[in-house]
PDB file of C-alpha atoms in Angstrom:
ATOM      1  CA  MET A   1      11.132 -15.731 -28.049  1.00 60.00           C
ATOM      2  CA  ASN A   2      13.592 -14.645 -25.342  1.00 81.00           C
ATOM      3  CA  GLU A   3      12.184 -15.363 -21.856  1.00 85.00           C
ATOM      4  CA  HIS A   4      13.006 -11.895 -20.501  1.00 84.00           C
ATOM      5  CA  LEU A   5      11.363 -10.198 -23.478  1.00 90.00           C
ATOM      6  CA  LEU A   6       8.280 -12.347 -22.950  1.00 92.00           C
ATOM      7  CA  PHE A   7       7.920 -11.241 -19.334  1.00 91.00           C
ATOM      8  CA  PHE A   8       8.479  -7.572 -20.177  1.00 92.00           C
ATOM      9  CA  LEU A   9       5.683  -7.900 -22.732  1.00 94.00           C
ATOM     10  CA  LEU A  10       3.558  -9.507 -20.028  1.00 93.00           C
ATOM     11  CA  ILE A  11       4.218  -6.524 -17.755  1.00 95.00           C
ATOM     12  CA  ILE A  12       3.124  -4.164 -20.545  1.00 95.00           C
ATOM     13  CA  VAL A  13      -0.068  -6.159 -21.111  1.00 95.00           C
ATOM     14  CA  ALA A  14      -0.836  -6.278 -17.373  1.00 93.00           C
ATOM     15  CA  SER A  15      -0.260  -2.517 -17.023  1.00 95.00           C
ATOM     16  CA  TYR A  16      -2.507  -1.806 -19.999  1.00 95.00           C
ATOM     17  CA  ALA A  17      -5.164  -4.150 -18.612  1.00 93.00           C
ATOM     18  CA  GLY A  18      -5.043  -2.252 -15.317  1.00 91.00           C
ATOM     19  CA  TYR A  19      -5.696   0.944 -17.237  1.00 92.00           C
ATOM     20  CA  LYS A  20      -8.569  -0.572 -19.234  1.00 92.00           C
ATOM     21  CA  VAL A  21     -10.390  -1.788 -16.114  1.00 88.00           C
ATOM     22  CA  LYS A  22      -9.801   1.650 -14.531  1.00 88.00           C
ATOM     23  CA  ALA A  23      -7.605   0.320 -11.743  1.00 87.00           C
ATOM     24  CA  LEU A  24      -4.880   2.624 -13.117  1.00 92.00           C
ATOM     25  CA  THR A  25      -4.755   5.976 -14.865  1.00 93.00           C
ATOM     26  CA  LYS A  26      -2.523   6.387 -17.933  1.00 95.00           C
ATOM     27  CA  SER A  27       0.333   7.620 -15.771  1.00 96.00           C
ATOM     28  CA  GLY A  28      -0.399   4.832 -13.285  1.00 95.00           C
ATOM     29  CA  ALA A  29      -0.094   2.223 -16.034  1.00 96.00           C
ATOM     30  CA  PHE A  30       3.305   3.650 -17.012  1.00 96.00           C
ATOM     31  CA  GLY A  31       4.352   3.612 -13.365  1.00 96.00           C
ATOM     32  CA  ALA A  32       3.183   0.008 -13.026  1.00 96.00           C
ATOM     33  CA  PHE A  33       5.362  -0.936 -15.999  1.00 96.00           C
ATOM     34  CA  LEU A  34       8.407   0.706 -14.398  1.00 97.00           C
ATOM     35  CA  ILE A  35       7.772  -0.918 -11.021  1.00 97.00           C
ATOM     36  CA  GLY A  36       7.019  -4.309 -12.555  1.00 96.00           C
ATOM     37  CA  SER A  37      10.129  -4.191 -14.737  1.00 96.00           C
ATOM     38  CA  SER A  38      12.339  -3.236 -11.784  1.00 97.00           C
ATOM     39  CA  ILE A  39      10.947  -6.034  -9.649  1.00 97.00           C
ATOM     40  CA  TYR A  40      11.320  -8.609 -12.410  1.00 96.00           C
ATOM     41  CA  ALA A  41      14.909  -7.489 -13.016  1.00 95.00           C
ATOM     42  CA  GLY A  42      15.849  -8.071  -9.370  1.00 95.00           C
ATOM     43  CA  THR A  43      13.618 -10.872  -8.101  1.00 96.00           C
ATOM     44  CA  GLY A  44      12.546 -12.596 -11.295  1.00 94.00           C
ATOM     45  CA  VAL A  45       9.268 -14.386 -11.867  1.00 95.00           C
ATOM     46  CA  LYS A  46       8.682 -15.002  -8.150  1.00 97.00           C
ATOM     47  CA  GLY A  47       8.893 -11.313  -7.296  1.00 97.00           C
ATOM     48  CA  LEU A  48       6.694 -10.400 -10.234  1.00 96.00           C
ATOM     49  CA  ALA A  49       4.143 -12.989  -9.112  1.00 96.00           C
ATOM     50  CA  LEU A  50       4.129 -11.592  -5.560  1.00 98.00           C
ATOM     51  CA  LEU A  51       3.595  -8.089  -6.948  1.00 96.00           C
ATOM     52  CA  GLY A  52       0.746  -9.532  -9.010  1.00 95.00           C
ATOM     53  CA  VAL A  53      -0.897 -10.930  -5.872  1.00 96.00           C
ATOM     54  CA  PHE A  54      -0.790  -7.455  -4.322  1.00 96.00           C
ATOM     55  CA  PHE A  55      -2.100  -5.660  -7.398  1.00 91.00           C
ATOM     56  CA  ILE A  56      -4.862  -8.144  -8.211  1.00 91.00           C
ATOM     57  CA  THR A  57      -6.179  -8.575  -4.670  1.00 92.00           C
ATOM     58  CA  SER A  58      -6.007  -4.875  -3.756  1.00 89.00           C
ATOM     59  CA  SER A  59      -7.739  -3.892  -7.008  1.00 85.00           C
ATOM     60  CA  PHE A  60     -10.374  -6.589  -6.460  1.00 86.00           C
ATOM     61  CA  VAL A  61     -11.062  -5.406  -2.913  1.00 85.00           C
ATOM     62  CA  SER A  62     -11.283  -1.801  -4.121  1.00 80.00           C
ATOM     63  CA  PHE A  63     -13.781  -2.518  -6.894  1.00 78.00           C
ATOM     64  CA  LEU A  64     -15.769  -5.081  -4.904  1.00 75.00           C
ATOM     65  CA  PHE A  65     -16.846  -2.525  -2.320  1.00 67.00           C
ATOM     66  CA  GLN A  66     -16.724   0.624  -4.470  1.00 68.00           C
ATOM     67  CA  LYS A  67     -20.461   1.385  -4.271  1.00 62.00           C
ATOM     68  CA  ARG A  68     -20.533   0.950  -0.509  1.00 61.00           C
ATOM     69  CA  LYS A  69     -17.645   3.412  -0.072  1.00 61.00           C
ATOM     70  CA  GLU A  70     -19.216   6.353  -1.873  1.00 59.00           C
ATOM     71  CA  HIS A  71     -19.934   8.064   1.453  1.00 57.00           C
ATOM     72  CA  VAL A  72     -16.196   8.525   2.102  1.00 59.00           C
ATOM     73  CA  GLU A  73     -15.111   9.543  -1.421  1.00 59.00           C
ATOM     74  CA  GLU A  74     -15.465  13.242  -0.581  1.00 56.00           C
ATOM     75  CA  LYS A  75     -12.805  12.902   2.102  1.00 56.00           C
ATOM     76  CA  LEU A  76     -10.229  11.330  -0.202  1.00 59.00           C
ATOM     77  CA  GLU A  77      -7.809  13.310  -2.347  1.00 53.00           C
ATOM     78  CA  LYS A  78      -7.838  10.858  -5.265  1.00 54.00           C
ATOM     79  CA  SER A  79     -10.156   8.361  -6.932  1.00 58.00           C
ATOM     80  CA  SER A  80      -9.837   4.561  -6.846  1.00 67.00           C
ATOM     81  CA  SER A  81      -7.892   4.631 -10.153  1.00 79.00           C
ATOM     82  CA  ARG A  82      -4.241   4.876  -9.108  1.00 88.00           C
ATOM     83  CA  ASP A  83      -1.966   7.430 -10.759  1.00 93.00           C
ATOM     84  CA  ILE A  84       1.813   7.144 -11.071  1.00 95.00           C
ATOM     85  CA  ILE A  85       2.424   8.786  -7.682  1.00 94.00           C
ATOM     86  CA  GLN A  86       0.153   6.276  -5.937  1.00 94.00           C
ATOM     87  CA  VAL A  87       1.822   3.407  -7.796  1.00 95.00           C
ATOM     88  CA  PHE A  88       5.264   4.600  -6.698  1.00 96.00           C
ATOM     89  CA  ALA A  89       4.014   5.198  -3.141  1.00 95.00           C
ATOM     90  CA  ASN A  90       3.005   1.542  -2.857  1.00 94.00           C
ATOM     91  CA  GLY A  91       5.502  -0.139  -5.170  1.00 96.00           C
ATOM     92  CA  GLY A  92       8.540   2.117  -4.973  1.00 97.00           C
ATOM     93  CA  VAL A  93      10.087   0.579  -1.859  1.00 98.00           C
ATOM     94  CA  PRO A  94       9.662  -3.038  -3.072  1.00 98.00           C
ATOM     95  CA  ALA A  95      11.158  -2.008  -6.427  1.00 98.00           C
ATOM     96  CA  LEU A  96      14.098  -0.405  -4.625  1.00 97.00           C
ATOM     97  CA  PHE A  97      14.854  -3.579  -2.656  1.00 98.00           C
ATOM     98  CA  SER A  98      14.537  -5.567  -5.860  1.00 97.00           C
ATOM     99  CA  LEU A  99      17.123  -3.365  -7.574  1.00 96.00           C
ATOM    100  CA  PHE A 100      19.400  -3.699  -4.531  1.00 95.00           C
ATOM    101  CA  LEU A 101      19.142  -7.454  -5.079  1.00 94.00           C
ATOM    102  CA  LEU A 102      20.195  -7.011  -8.680  1.00 91.00           C
ATOM    103  CA  PHE A 103      23.378  -5.159  -7.735  1.00 90.00           C
ATOM    104  CA  ASP A 104      24.108  -6.807  -4.365  1.00 89.00           C
ATOM    105  CA  PRO A 105      23.276 -10.540  -4.513  1.00 87.00           C
ATOM    106  CA  THR A 106      25.510 -11.222  -1.483  1.00 91.00           C
ATOM    107  CA  HIS A 107      22.640 -10.110   0.807  1.00 93.00           C
ATOM    108  CA  LYS A 108      20.010 -12.007  -1.131  1.00 94.00           C
ATOM    109  CA  GLU A 109      18.221 -13.585   1.849  1.00 94.00           C
ATOM    110  CA  MET A 110      17.792 -10.323   3.741  1.00 96.00           C
ATOM    111  CA  LEU A 111      16.861  -8.200   0.720  1.00 97.00           C
ATOM    112  CA  THR A 112      14.313 -10.759  -0.470  1.00 97.00           C
ATOM    113  CA  PHE A 113      12.742 -10.742   3.001  1.00 97.00           C
ATOM    114  CA  LEU A 114      12.610  -6.919   3.069  1.00 98.00           C
ATOM    115  CA  PHE A 115      11.128  -6.939  -0.430  1.00 98.00           C
ATOM    116  CA  ALA A 116       8.322  -9.216   0.757  1.00 98.00           C
ATOM    117  CA  VAL A 117       7.723  -7.173   3.926  1.00 98.00           C
ATOM    118  CA  SER A 118       7.400  -3.956   1.925  1.00 98.00           C
ATOM    119  CA  ILE A 119       4.757  -5.515  -0.340  1.00 98.00           C
ATOM    120  CA  ALA A 120       2.987  -6.891   2.740  1.00 98.00           C
ATOM    121  CA  ALA A 121       2.939  -3.395   4.273  1.00 98.00           C
ATOM    122  CA  ALA A 122       1.463  -1.910   1.088  1.00 97.00           C
ATOM    123  CA  ASN A 123      -1.174  -4.636   0.892  1.00 97.00           C
ATOM    124  CA  SER A 124      -1.979  -4.303   4.589  1.00 97.00           C
ATOM    125  CA  ASP A 125      -2.617  -0.575   4.243  1.00 95.00           C
ATOM    126  CA  THR A 126      -4.703  -1.010   1.091  1.00 93.00           C
ATOM    127  CA  TRP A 127      -6.928  -3.665   2.637  1.00 95.00           C
ATOM    128  CA  ALA A 128      -7.333  -1.609   5.815  1.00 94.00           C
ATOM    129  CA  SER A 129      -8.343   1.485   3.836  1.00 89.00           C
ATOM    130  CA  GLU A 130     -10.699  -0.296   1.451  1.00 87.00           C
ATOM    131  CA  ILE A 131     -12.395  -2.675   3.888  1.00 90.00           C
ATOM    132  CA  GLY A 132     -12.174  -0.640   7.100  1.00 86.00           C
ATOM    133  CA  THR A 133     -14.461   2.074   5.721  1.00 83.00           C
ATOM    134  CA  LEU A 134     -17.262  -0.514   5.526  1.00 84.00           C
ATOM    135  CA  SER A 135     -17.406  -0.921   9.297  1.00 83.00           C
ATOM    136  CA  LYS A 136     -20.853  -0.260  10.751  1.00 85.00           C
ATOM    137  CA  ARG A 137     -19.219   1.167  13.851  1.00 88.00           C
ATOM    138  CA  LYS A 138     -17.417   4.502  13.774  1.00 89.00           C
ATOM    139  CA  PRO A 139     -13.623   4.190  13.803  1.00 90.00           C
ATOM    140  CA  ARG A 140     -11.557   5.712  16.586  1.00 92.00           C
ATOM    141  CA  TYR A 141      -8.422   7.847  16.421  1.00 90.00           C
ATOM    142  CA  ILE A 142      -5.471   5.596  17.172  1.00 93.00           C
ATOM    143  CA  LEU A 143      -3.880   8.008  19.681  1.00 89.00           C
ATOM    144  CA  THR A 144      -6.911   9.352  21.569  1.00 90.00           C
ATOM    145  CA  LEU A 145      -9.562   6.677  20.864  1.00 89.00           C
ATOM    146  CA  ARG A 146     -12.059   9.460  20.076  1.00 90.00           C
ATOM    147  CA  LYS A 147     -14.716   8.482  17.566  1.00 89.00           C
ATOM    148  CA  ALA A 148     -14.126   9.662  13.996  1.00 84.00           C
ATOM    149  CA  GLU A 149     -15.926   9.576  10.676  1.00 82.00           C
ATOM    150  CA  ALA A 150     -15.318   6.672   8.303  1.00 79.00           C
ATOM    151  CA  GLY A 151     -12.365   7.298   5.995  1.00 77.00           C
ATOM    152  CA  THR A 152     -10.589   9.642   8.416  1.00 82.00           C
ATOM    153  CA  SER A 153      -6.795   9.398   8.340  1.00 85.00           C
ATOM    154  CA  GLY A 154      -5.368   8.185  11.643  1.00 88.00           C
ATOM    155  CA  ALA A 155      -8.498   6.312  12.685  1.00 89.00           C
ATOM    156  CA  ILE A 156      -8.885   2.554  13.097  1.00 92.00           C
ATOM    157  CA  SER A 157     -11.733   0.075  13.387  1.00 93.00           C
ATOM    158  CA  LEU A 158     -11.839  -3.574  14.384  1.00 94.00           C
ATOM    159  CA  LEU A 159     -12.809  -4.522  10.828  1.00 94.00           C
ATOM    160  CA  GLY A 160     -10.024  -2.422   9.322  1.00 94.00           C
ATOM    161  CA  THR A 161      -7.447  -3.851  11.727  1.00 95.00           C
ATOM    162  CA  PHE A 162      -8.491  -7.402  10.877  1.00 96.00           C
ATOM    163  CA  ALA A 163      -8.331  -6.557   7.165  1.00 96.00           C
ATOM    164  CA  ALA A 164      -4.870  -5.019   7.598  1.00 97.00           C
ATOM    165  CA  PHE A 165      -3.427  -8.129   9.208  1.00 97.00           C
ATOM    166  CA  SER A 166      -5.172 -10.371   6.671  1.00 97.00           C
ATOM    167  CA  GLY A 167      -3.668  -8.384   3.791  1.00 97.00           C
ATOM    168  CA  ALA A 168      -0.165  -8.740   5.221  1.00 98.00           C
ATOM    169  CA  LEU A 169      -0.751 -12.418   6.015  1.00 98.00           C
ATOM    170  CA  LEU A 170      -1.805 -13.122   2.439  1.00 98.00           C
ATOM    171  CA  ILE A 171       1.473 -11.758   1.077  1.00 98.00           C
ATOM    172  CA  GLY A 172       3.379 -13.798   3.648  1.00 97.00           C
ATOM    173  CA  LEU A 173       1.488 -16.904   2.581  1.00 97.00           C
ATOM    174  CA  PHE A 174       2.264 -16.478  -1.105  1.00 98.00           C
ATOM    175  CA  PHE A 175       5.888 -15.644  -0.300  1.00 97.00           C
ATOM    176  CA  THR A 176       6.300 -18.960   1.530  1.00 96.00           C
ATOM    177  CA  ILE A 177       4.681 -20.757  -1.414  1.00 96.00           C
ATOM    178  CA  PHE A 178       6.714 -19.054  -4.154  1.00 96.00           C
ATOM    179  CA  TRP A 179      10.055 -19.208  -2.314  1.00 95.00           C
ATOM    180  CA  GLU A 180       9.306 -22.488  -0.500  1.00 89.00           C
ATOM    181  CA  GLU A 181      10.193 -20.927   2.846  1.00 85.00           C
ATOM    182  CA  LYS A 182       9.327 -21.985   6.407  1.00 86.00           C
ATOM    183  CA  VAL A 183       6.080 -20.964   8.111  1.00 89.00           C
ATOM    184  CA  SER A 184       8.093 -18.596  10.306  1.00 91.00           C
ATOM    185  CA  ALA A 185       8.713 -16.424   7.234  1.00 94.00           C
ATOM    186  CA  LEU A 186       4.957 -16.115   6.726  1.00 95.00           C
ATOM    187  CA  LEU A 187       4.450 -14.941  10.311  1.00 96.00           C
ATOM    188  CA  PHE A 188       7.308 -12.435  10.342  1.00 97.00           C
ATOM    189  CA  ILE A 189       6.269 -10.944   7.000  1.00 98.00           C
ATOM    190  CA  ALA A 190       2.701 -10.619   8.265  1.00 98.00           C
ATOM    191  CA  ILE A 191       3.840  -8.992  11.518  1.00 98.00           C
ATOM    192  CA  PHE A 192       6.176  -6.426   9.970  1.00 98.00           C
ATOM    193  CA  GLY A 193       3.759  -5.731   7.121  1.00 98.00           C
ATOM    194  CA  PHE A 194       1.049  -5.079   9.692  1.00 98.00           C
ATOM    195  CA  LEU A 195       3.400  -2.815  11.667  1.00 98.00           C
ATOM    196  CA  GLY A 196       3.858  -0.811   8.478  1.00 98.00           C
ATOM    197  CA  ASN A 197       0.107  -0.256   8.423  1.00 97.00           C
ATOM    198  CA  ILE A 198       0.152   0.811  12.084  1.00 97.00           C
ATOM    199  CA  ALA A 199       2.875   3.317  11.200  1.00 97.00           C
ATOM    200  CA  ASP A 200       0.644   4.592   8.387  1.00 96.00           C
ATOM    201  CA  THR A 201      -2.202   5.140  10.849  1.00 96.00           C
ATOM    202  CA  VAL A 202      -0.007   6.952  13.379  1.00 96.00           C
ATOM    203  CA  LEU A 203       1.413   9.212  10.660  1.00 96.00           C
ATOM    204  CA  GLY A 204      -2.130   9.866   9.458  1.00 93.00           C
ATOM    205  CA  ALA A 205      -3.152  10.929  12.949  1.00 92.00           C
ATOM    206  CA  THR A 206      -0.178  13.215  13.511  1.00 94.00           C
ATOM    207  CA  ILE A 207       1.574  14.796  10.532  1.00 94.00           C
ATOM    208  CA  GLN A 208      -0.575  13.948   7.493  1.00 94.00           C
ATOM    209  CA  VAL A 209      -2.105  17.118   6.081  1.00 92.00           C
ATOM    210  CA  GLU A 210      -5.849  17.626   6.479  1.00 90.00           C
ATOM    211  CA  TYR A 211      -8.112  20.370   5.156  1.00 89.00           C
ATOM    212  CA  LYS A 212     -11.565  21.721   5.970  1.00 88.00           C
ATOM    213  CA  CYS A 213     -14.145  23.023   3.528  1.00 86.00           C
ATOM    214  CA  ALA A 214     -15.419  26.461   4.586  1.00 86.00           C
ATOM    215  CA  ASN A 215     -18.692  25.871   2.757  1.00 86.00           C
ATOM    216  CA  CYS A 216     -19.872  22.440   3.977  1.00 86.00           C
ATOM    217  CA  GLY A 217     -17.478  21.887   6.882  1.00 80.00           C
ATOM    218  CA  ILE A 218     -16.211  18.485   5.756  1.00 84.00           C
ATOM    219  CA  HIS A 219     -12.703  17.417   6.741  1.00 81.00           C
ATOM    220  CA  THR A 220     -10.917  16.205   3.631  1.00 83.00           C
ATOM    221  CA  GLU A 221      -7.581  15.452   1.961  1.00 83.00           C
ATOM    222  CA  LYS A 222      -8.558  17.677  -0.973  1.00 84.00           C
ATOM    223  CA  THR A 223      -7.163  21.168  -1.448  1.00 82.00           C
ATOM    224  CA  GLU A 224     -10.428  22.178  -3.138  1.00 86.00           C
ATOM    225  CA  HIS A 225     -14.021  21.324  -2.238  1.00 84.00           C
ATOM    226  CA  CYS A 226     -17.393  22.812  -3.146  1.00 87.00           C
ATOM    227  CA  TYR A 227     -15.564  24.665  -5.970  1.00 86.00           C
ATOM    228  CA  MET A 228     -13.430  26.607  -3.489  1.00 88.00           C
ATOM    229  CA  LYS A 229     -10.078  26.231  -1.761  1.00 90.00           C
ATOM    230  CA  THR A 230     -10.060  24.393   1.541  1.00 90.00           C
ATOM    231  CA  LYS A 231      -8.232  25.514   4.681  1.00 88.00           C
ATOM    232  CA  LYS A 232      -5.389  23.497   6.178  1.00 90.00           C
ATOM    233  CA  ILE A 233      -6.209  22.507   9.756  1.00 89.00           C
ATOM    234  CA  LYS A 234      -3.580  19.849  10.503  1.00 90.00           C
ATOM    235  CA  GLY A 235      -0.291  18.371   9.419  1.00 87.00           C
ATOM    236  CA  ILE A 236       2.574  19.183   7.078  1.00 91.00           C
ATOM    237  CA  THR A 237       1.550  20.413   3.630  1.00 88.00           C
ATOM    238  CA  PHE A 238       3.643  18.002   1.542  1.00 88.00           C
ATOM    239  CA  PHE A 239       2.793  15.054   3.816  1.00 91.00           C
ATOM    240  CA  ASN A 240      -0.272  13.886   1.915  1.00 93.00           C
ATOM    241  CA  ASN A 241      -1.629  10.341   1.708  1.00 92.00           C
ATOM    242  CA  ASP A 242       0.957   9.262  -0.880  1.00 94.00           C
ATOM    243  CA  THR A 243       3.847  10.523   1.247  1.00 96.00           C
ATOM    244  CA  VAL A 244       2.413   8.744   4.278  1.00 96.00           C
ATOM    245  CA  ASN A 245       2.053   5.500   2.308  1.00 96.00           C
ATOM    246  CA  VAL A 246       5.635   5.354   1.060  1.00 97.00           C
ATOM    247  CA  THR A 247       6.974   6.363   4.491  1.00 97.00           C
ATOM    248  CA  ALA A 248       4.911   3.688   6.244  1.00 98.00           C
ATOM    249  CA  VAL A 249       6.023   0.975   3.817  1.00 98.00           C
ATOM    250  CA  PHE A 250       9.630   2.020   4.432  1.00 98.00           C
ATOM    251  CA  ILE A 251       9.105   1.949   8.222  1.00 98.00           C
ATOM    252  CA  GLY A 252       7.705  -1.581   8.070  1.00 98.00           C
ATOM    253  CA  ALA A 253      10.720  -2.705   6.044  1.00 98.00           C
ATOM    254  CA  PHE A 254      13.145  -0.806   8.301  1.00 98.00           C
ATOM    255  CA  LEU A 255      11.766  -2.512  11.418  1.00 98.00           C
ATOM    256  CA  ALA A 256      12.196  -5.845   9.630  1.00 98.00           C
ATOM    257  CA  PHE A 257      15.781  -4.859   8.771  1.00 97.00           C
ATOM    258  CA  LEU A 258      16.542  -4.141  12.441  1.00 97.00           C
ATOM    259  CA  ALA A 259      15.017  -7.442  13.534  1.00 96.00           C
ATOM    260  CA  PHE A 260      16.462  -9.612  10.761  1.00 96.00           C
ATOM    261  CA  PRO A 261      19.714 -10.599  12.566  1.00 92.00           C
ATOM    262  CA  TYR A 262      17.655 -11.931  15.495  1.00 90.00           C
ATOM    263  CA  ILE A 263      14.961 -13.911  13.691  1.00 88.00           C
ATOM    264  CA  GLN A 264      14.939 -17.086  11.652  1.00 75.00           C
ATOM    265  CA  VAL A 265      13.065 -17.005   8.343  1.00 70.00           C
TER     266      VAL A 265
END
């Protein structure tokens, strides 16, 4: 069997498996196939493997602590099963860099680095969101340091910050293993991936849309709660969590792009 066909079949199987274990919705599984195929086309088996590290570890972290996060579910717009928009929000930027690699191999070193940073940023944000909500101490808004409720956009905790850097560091570690790069690559990928998560938090505190339920008073990402429409109290309407995610991943990669001429990876 042709090697490329074999890996495309593997992507289909992995996407379907994600749907069966409820890590993905039907649309999310289709999106995962598109993202996986794009990344394989540009970065080959190594890129696909790095994407796999992100998907497997982020899904594992999500399901591992699912029961303990039920108290914040009401604040979130979507469930833990990712739809196609969420898949694109996390994987769209890495897929884009991968396709750039396919059509512009002359900048292979830089584009491969930016590809890895964008996955690190996505993993950093996912780990921060999933693990940070478990903190026994209330998080604080990143700009004012006021205490906030767990799961509030724009708030950070010590546990969540540690998880964010760990998530980025993990991607950097596997990148250095797969591409046989120097340790400096690991550190720079971790740093810029983590900065992507910081950007996500700042955007969440400033322009991400937030609503309030008139019935129970909860602050939420949902446009409906308690079977009634919620009222917008902050942010730009179209700037929901998915928009923030893709923007933050791009910012992390853009900062890496600006720094690339001055660093050695």
